[in-house]
XYZ file of N, CA and C in Angstrom:
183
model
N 27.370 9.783 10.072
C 26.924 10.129 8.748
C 27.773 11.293 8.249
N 28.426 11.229 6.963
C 29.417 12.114 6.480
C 28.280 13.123 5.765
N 29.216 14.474 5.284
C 28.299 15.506 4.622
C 27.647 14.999 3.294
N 28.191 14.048 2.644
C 27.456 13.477 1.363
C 26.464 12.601 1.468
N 26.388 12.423 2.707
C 25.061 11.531 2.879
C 24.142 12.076 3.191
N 24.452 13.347 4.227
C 23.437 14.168 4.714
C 23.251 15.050 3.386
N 23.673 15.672 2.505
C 23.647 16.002 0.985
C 22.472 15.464 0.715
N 23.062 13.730 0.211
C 22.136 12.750 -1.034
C 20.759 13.057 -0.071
N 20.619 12.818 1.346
C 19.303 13.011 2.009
C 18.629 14.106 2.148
N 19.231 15.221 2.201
C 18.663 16.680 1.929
C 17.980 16.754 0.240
N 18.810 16.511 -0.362
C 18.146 16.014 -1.509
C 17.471 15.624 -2.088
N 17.269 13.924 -1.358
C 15.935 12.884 -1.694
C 14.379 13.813 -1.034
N 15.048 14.442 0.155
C 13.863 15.113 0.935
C 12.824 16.053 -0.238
N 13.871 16.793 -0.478
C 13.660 18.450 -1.257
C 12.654 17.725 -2.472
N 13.099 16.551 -3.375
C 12.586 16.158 -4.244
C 11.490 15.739 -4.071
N 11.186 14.631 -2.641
C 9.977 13.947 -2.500
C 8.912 15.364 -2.297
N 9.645 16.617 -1.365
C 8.352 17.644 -1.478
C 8.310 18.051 -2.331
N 8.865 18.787 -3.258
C 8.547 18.809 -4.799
C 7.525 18.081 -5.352
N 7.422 16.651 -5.496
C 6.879 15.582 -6.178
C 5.262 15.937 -5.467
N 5.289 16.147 -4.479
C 4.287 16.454 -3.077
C 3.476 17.723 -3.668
N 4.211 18.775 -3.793
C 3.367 20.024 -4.153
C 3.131 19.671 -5.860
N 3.514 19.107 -6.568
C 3.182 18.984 -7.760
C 1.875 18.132 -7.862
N 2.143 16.974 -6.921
C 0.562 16.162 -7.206
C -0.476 17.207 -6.683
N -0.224 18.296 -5.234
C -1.372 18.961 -4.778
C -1.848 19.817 -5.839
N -0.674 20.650 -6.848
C -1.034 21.082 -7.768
C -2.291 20.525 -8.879
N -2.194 19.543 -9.131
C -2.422 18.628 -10.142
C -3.724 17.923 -9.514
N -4.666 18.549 -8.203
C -5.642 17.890 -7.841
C -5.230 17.102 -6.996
N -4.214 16.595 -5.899
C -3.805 15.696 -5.408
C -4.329 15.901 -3.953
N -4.334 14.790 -2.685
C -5.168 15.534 -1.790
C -4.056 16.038 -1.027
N -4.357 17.680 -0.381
C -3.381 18.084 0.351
C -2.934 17.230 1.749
N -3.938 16.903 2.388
C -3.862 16.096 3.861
C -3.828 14.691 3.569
N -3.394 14.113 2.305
C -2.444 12.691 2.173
C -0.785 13.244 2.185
N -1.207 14.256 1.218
C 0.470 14.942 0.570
C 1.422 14.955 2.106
N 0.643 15.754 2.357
C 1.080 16.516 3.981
C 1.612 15.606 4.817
N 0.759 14.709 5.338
C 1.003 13.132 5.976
C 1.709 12.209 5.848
N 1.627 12.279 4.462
C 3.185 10.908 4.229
C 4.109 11.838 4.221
N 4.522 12.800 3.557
C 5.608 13.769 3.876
C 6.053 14.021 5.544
N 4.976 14.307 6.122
C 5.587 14.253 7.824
C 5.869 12.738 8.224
N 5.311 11.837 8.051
C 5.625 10.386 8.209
C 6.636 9.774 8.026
N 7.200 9.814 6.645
C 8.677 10.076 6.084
C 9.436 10.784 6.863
N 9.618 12.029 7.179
C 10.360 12.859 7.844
C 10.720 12.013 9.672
N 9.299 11.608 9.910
C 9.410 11.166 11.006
C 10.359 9.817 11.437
N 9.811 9.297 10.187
C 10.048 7.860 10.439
C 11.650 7.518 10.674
N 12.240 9.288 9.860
C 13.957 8.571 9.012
C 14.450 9.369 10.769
N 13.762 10.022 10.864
C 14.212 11.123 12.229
C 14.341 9.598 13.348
N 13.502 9.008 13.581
C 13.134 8.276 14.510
C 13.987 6.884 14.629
N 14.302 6.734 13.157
C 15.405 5.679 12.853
C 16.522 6.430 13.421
N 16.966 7.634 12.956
C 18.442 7.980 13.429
C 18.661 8.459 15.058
N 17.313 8.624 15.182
C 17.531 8.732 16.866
C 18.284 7.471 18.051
N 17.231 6.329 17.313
C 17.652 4.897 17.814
C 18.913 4.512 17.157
N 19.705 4.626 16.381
C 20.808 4.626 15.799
C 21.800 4.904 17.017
N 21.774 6.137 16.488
C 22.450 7.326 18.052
C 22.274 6.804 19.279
N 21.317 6.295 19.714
C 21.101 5.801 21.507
C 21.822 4.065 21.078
N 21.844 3.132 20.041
C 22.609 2.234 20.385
C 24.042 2.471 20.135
N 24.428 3.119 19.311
C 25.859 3.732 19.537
C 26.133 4.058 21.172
N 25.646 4.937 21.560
C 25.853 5.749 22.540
C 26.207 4.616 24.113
N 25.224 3.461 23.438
C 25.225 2.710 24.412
C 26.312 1.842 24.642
N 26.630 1.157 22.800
C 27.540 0.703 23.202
C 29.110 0.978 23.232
N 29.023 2.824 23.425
C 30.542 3.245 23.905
C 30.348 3.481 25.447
N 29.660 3.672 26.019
C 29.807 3.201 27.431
C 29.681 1.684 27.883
N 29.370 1.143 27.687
C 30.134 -0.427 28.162
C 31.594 -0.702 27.728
């Protein structure tokens, strides 16, 4: 992943919490906000982990 991708994704992040504290603002529930925000975080973390381990794998064979 080049720096403009990690950029556009630092980005999309910053915005979705933004969007996040604005609905909590606005009456929104904090412990949905909170949850899909860590879920998200997790999910993209968890994708690039497995990314990385099949790379990894297939430069040693």
């Amino acid at each position: 992943m080049g720096d403009e991708d990690r950029r556009k994704r630092a980005a999309e992040q910053e915005a979705r919490a933004l969007r996040a504290l604005e609905s909590i603002r606005n009456g929104g529930d904090l412990g949905k906000e909170t949850l899909d925000l860590s879920n998200e975080y997790s999910d993209g973390l968890g994708t690039r982990v497995a990314a990385w381990f099949r790379g990894a794998r297939r430069r040693k064979d």
